[in-house]
Coordinates of C-alpha atoms in Angstrom, one line a residue:
M1024 CA 0.0 0.0 0.0
G1025 CA 1.2 3.6 -0.6
K1026 CA 2.0 6.0 2.1
S1027 CA -0.7 7.9 3.8
S1028 CA -1.0 11.5 2.5
K1029 CA -0.3 14.5 4.8
V1030 CA -4.2 15.3 4.6
S1031 CA -5.0 11.7 5.7
K1032 CA -2.9 12.2 8.7
N1033 CA -4.3 15.6 9.4
A1034 CA -7.8 14.4 9.0
E1035 CA -7.4 11.5 11.4
R1036 CA -5.6 13.8 14.0
N1037 CA -8.4 16.5 13.7
R1038 CA -11.4 14.1 13.3
G1039 CA -14.3 15.6 15.2
A1040 CA -12.6 19.1 15.5
Y1041 CA -13.3 22.2 13.6
G1042 CA -16.2 20.9 11.6
E1043 CA -15.0 17.4 10.8
R1044 CA -17.8 14.9 10.3
R1045 CA -19.1 13.0 13.4
V1046 CA -21.2 9.9 13.9
G1047 CA -24.8 10.7 13.6
V1048 CA -24.2 13.8 11.4
R1049 CA -25.5 13.8 7.8
E1050 CA -23.1 12.0 5.4
E1051 CA -21.0 13.9 2.7
L1052 CA -20.7 17.3 4.3
P1053 CA -19.0 19.7 1.9
K1054 CA -15.3 20.0 2.6
I1055 CA -13.5 23.3 2.7
W1056 CA -9.8 23.7 3.4
V1057 CA -8.4 27.1 4.4
F1058 CA -4.7 28.0 4.3
P1059 CA -4.1 31.5 6.0
D1060 CA -0.7 33.0 5.6
D1061 CA -0.2 33.3 9.4
R1062 CA -0.3 31.2 12.5
V1063 CA -2.5 33.3 14.8
T1064 CA -5.3 35.6 13.4
G1065 CA -6.5 33.8 10.3
P1066 CA -6.4 30.3 11.9
A1067 CA -8.3 31.6 15.0
Y1068 CA -10.9 33.2 12.9
F1069 CA -11.6 30.3 10.6
K1070 CA -11.6 27.8 13.4
E1071 CA -14.5 29.9 14.8
V1072 CA -16.1 29.8 11.4
A1073 CA -15.7 25.9 11.4
R1074 CA -17.4 25.8 14.8
T1075 CA -20.3 27.9 13.4
Y1076 CA -20.8 25.5 10.5
R1077 CA -20.3 22.3 12.5
G1078 CA -22.7 19.7 11.2
K1079 CA -23.1 21.6 7.9
A1080 CA -19.6 21.7 6.6
A1081 CA -16.3 20.0 7.3
I1082 CA -13.8 23.0 7.4
M1083 CA -10.2 22.2 7.9
V1084 CA -7.8 25.0 8.8
F1085 CA -4.1 24.8 8.0
P1086 CA -2.1 27.5 9.8
A1087 CA 1.1 28.7 8.2
A1088 CA 3.7 25.9 8.5
D1089 CA 6.6 28.2 9.7
S1090 CA 7.8 31.7 9.5
E1091 CA 8.3 31.4 5.8
N1092 CA 4.8 32.4 5.0
S1093 CA 5.1 34.2 1.7
P1094 CA 2.1 34.2 -0.6
G1095 CA 3.9 31.8 -3.0
R1096 CA 4.7 29.3 -0.2
V1097 CA 1.3 29.4 1.2
V1098 CA -0.3 28.7 -2.2
A1099 CA 2.3 26.0 -3.1
R1100 CA 1.4 24.2 0.1
A1101 CA -2.4 24.4 -0.6
I1102 CA -1.7 23.0 -4.1
D1103 CA 0.5 20.3 -2.8
E1104 CA -2.0 19.2 0.0
A1105 CA -4.9 19.3 -2.6
G1106 CA -2.8 17.2 -4.9
R1107 CA -2.0 14.6 -2.3
A1108 CA -5.6 14.0 -1.3
G1109 CA -7.1 10.7 -2.1
P1110 CA -10.5 10.4 -3.8
D1111 CA -12.4 10.3 -0.5
E1112 CA -10.5 13.2 1.0
K1113 CA -10.6 15.8 -1.8
A1114 CA -12.0 19.1 -0.8
D1115 CA -14.9 20.9 -2.5
A1116 CA -13.0 24.1 -2.1
V1117 CA -9.4 24.9 -1.2
W1118 CA -8.7 28.6 -0.2
A1119 CA -5.4 30.5 0.4
V1120 CA -5.9 33.6 2.4
L1121 CA -3.1 36.2 1.6
D1122 CA -2.0 39.6 2.7
C1123 CA -0.7 42.3 0.5
E1124 CA 0.9 44.3 3.3
S1125 CA 0.9 47.7 1.6
T1126 CA 4.3 47.1 -0.2
P1127 CA 4.6 46.8 -3.9
S1128 CA 6.7 43.7 -3.7
Q1129 CA 4.4 41.9 -1.4
C1130 CA 1.3 42.9 -3.4
S1131 CA 3.0 41.7 -6.7
A1132 CA 3.9 38.4 -4.9
A1133 CA 0.3 38.1 -3.6
L1134 CA -1.3 38.7 -7.1
E1135 CA 1.1 36.3 -8.8
A1136 CA 0.4 33.7 -6.1
K1137 CA -3.3 34.2 -6.7
K1138 CA -2.8 33.5 -10.5
Q1139 CA -0.8 30.4 -9.8
A1140 CA -3.6 29.2 -7.4
G1141 CA -6.1 29.6 -10.1
R1142 CA -4.2 27.6 -12.6
E1143 CA -4.1 24.8 -10.1
G1144 CA -7.8 24.8 -9.0
V1145 CA -7.0 26.6 -5.7
K1146 CA -8.8 29.8 -4.8
A1147 CA -7.1 32.8 -3.2
A1148 CA -8.6 35.7 -1.2
L1149 CA -6.3 38.8 -0.8
S1150 CA -6.5 41.6 1.8
M1151 CA -4.9 45.1 1.7
P1152 CA -3.0 45.5 3.8
S1153 CA -3.9 42.5 5.9
F1154 CA -6.4 40.0 7.1
E1155 CA -7.2 42.4 10.1
V1156 CA -9.2 44.5 7.6
W1157 CA -11.7 41.6 7.6
T1158 CA -11.8 41.7 11.4
L1159 CA -12.2 45.4 11.3
L1160 CA -15.3 45.3 9.1
H1161 CA -17.1 43.3 11.8
L1162 CA -16.8 46.5 13.9
E1163 CA -17.0 49.4 11.5
D1164 CA -17.6 50.2 7.8
T1165 CA -14.4 51.6 6.5
G1166 CA -12.0 51.6 3.5
A1167 CA -9.6 54.1 5.0
T1168 CA -5.9 54.4 4.4
F1169 CA -3.7 52.4 6.8
Q1170 CA 0.0 52.7 6.9
D1171 CA 0.5 49.0 7.5
A1172 CA -1.0 45.9 9.1
Q1173 CA 0.0 47.2 12.6
A1174 CA -2.2 50.3 12.0
V1175 CA -5.2 48.1 11.1
T1176 CA -4.7 45.9 14.2
A1177 CA -4.5 49.0 16.4
R1178 CA -7.8 50.2 15.1
V1179 CA -9.3 46.7 15.6
L1180 CA -8.1 46.5 19.2
K1181 CA -9.4 50.0 19.9
L1182 CA -12.9 49.3 18.6
W1183 CA -13.0 45.8 20.1
A1184 CA -12.3 47.2 23.6
E1185 CA -15.0 49.9 23.1
H1186 CA -17.7 47.6 21.6
I1187 CA -17.0 44.1 22.4
E1188 CA -14.9 43.6 25.6
P1189 CA -11.5 44.5 27.1
V1190 CA -8.6 43.3 25.1
G1191 CA -5.8 41.4 27.0
A1192 CA -2.8 40.2 25.2
G1193 CA -3.6 41.8 21.8
K1194 CA -5.1 40.3 18.7
S1195 CA -4.1 36.8 19.8
D1196 CA -6.6 37.3 22.7
L1197 CA -9.6 38.0 20.5
D1198 CA -12.6 35.8 20.9
Y1199 CA -14.1 35.6 17.4
S1200 CA -17.2 34.1 18.7
K1201 CA -18.2 37.4 20.1
V1202 CA -18.6 38.9 16.5
R1203 CA -20.2 35.8 14.9
K1204 CA -23.5 37.6 14.6
R1205 CA -21.7 40.4 12.7
R1206 CA -20.3 38.2 10.0
K1207 CA -23.1 38.8 7.5
E1208 CA -22.8 42.6 7.8
A1209 CA -18.9 42.1 7.5
V1210 CA -19.6 40.3 4.2
R1211 CA -21.8 43.0 2.9
R1212 CA -19.2 45.8 3.8
A1213 CA -16.3 43.9 2.4
K1214 CA -17.9 43.1 -0.9
A1215 CA -18.9 46.8 -1.4
H1216 CA -15.3 47.9 -0.7
A1217 CA -13.6 45.2 -2.7
E1218 CA -15.8 45.6 -5.8
K1219 CA -15.7 49.5 -5.7
S1220 CA -13.9 51.0 -8.8
P1221 CA -11.3 52.3 -8.1
R1222 CA -10.9 50.3 -4.9
D1223 CA -10.7 51.9 -1.5
P1224 CA -7.1 52.0 0.0
S1225 CA -8.0 49.2 2.4
W1226 CA -10.1 46.1 1.3
T1227 CA -10.4 42.4 1.7
E1228 CA -11.7 39.4 -0.3
V1229 CA -12.1 37.1 2.7
Y1230 CA -15.9 37.5 2.3
L1231 CA -15.5 35.3 -0.8
V1232 CA -14.5 32.4 1.4
I1233 CA -17.6 32.8 3.5
E1234 CA -19.8 33.2 0.4
D1235 CA -18.3 30.0 -1.0
I1236 CA -18.9 28.0 2.2
D1237 CA -22.6 29.2 2.2
R1238 CA -22.9 28.2 -1.5
L1239 CA -21.6 24.7 -0.8
V1240 CA -23.7 24.2 2.3
D1241 CA -26.8 25.4 0.4
R1242 CA -26.1 23.0 -2.6
A1243 CA -25.6 20.1 -0.1
E1244 CA -28.8 20.8 1.7
N1245 CA -30.8 21.6 -1.5
P1246 CA -29.3 19.4 -4.3
P1247 CA -30.5 20.1 -7.7
A1248 CA -33.2 17.8 -9.1
G1249 CA -31.8 14.6 -10.4
A1250 CA -28.5 14.9 -8.5

């Protein structure tokens, strides 16, 4: 027999966690894999998303493997994991979540990585300058100019403390279940800013991941006639 894939090992290790199928739950849940380009914010947010969709979708989150989390490496890992998956393991959607970080070189790398992802059947959602714009849109509607990711984070922490709860250790301390009910509004806001022409200085395409999950769940729950 051949060697088990990395995905097989991950699936076995994480079975029952973050949306994995459990006994007694409807068969053939849609599978979505998410590859954030960091080890803290993106993974924490999408693990909360997985909890929200438990029983409706099997969402696996793959934090960045190490400090070498360039857009190209994140996409390459997503492509590699998708290619290793066996017939019963393959995901219905594979997403890479990438930051532009406000620098021309990072933006170029993110855009090129998105093109490469598309050629290999992987989807990519970019944020300018960072994923924290997505978090921010749960708290306010803005497309303001931010000098860098740290500036976005500072705004998030300020509003979080004012409207949600006191913030302890910083962004790693945020409890994303507290903004679960704001997710649809964040989708609406993000979509408006991302589709604006010309785009606002800050924007995020993370809403596309949420919309894709909703689409797959709806398709599973309401299959087309004859399917």
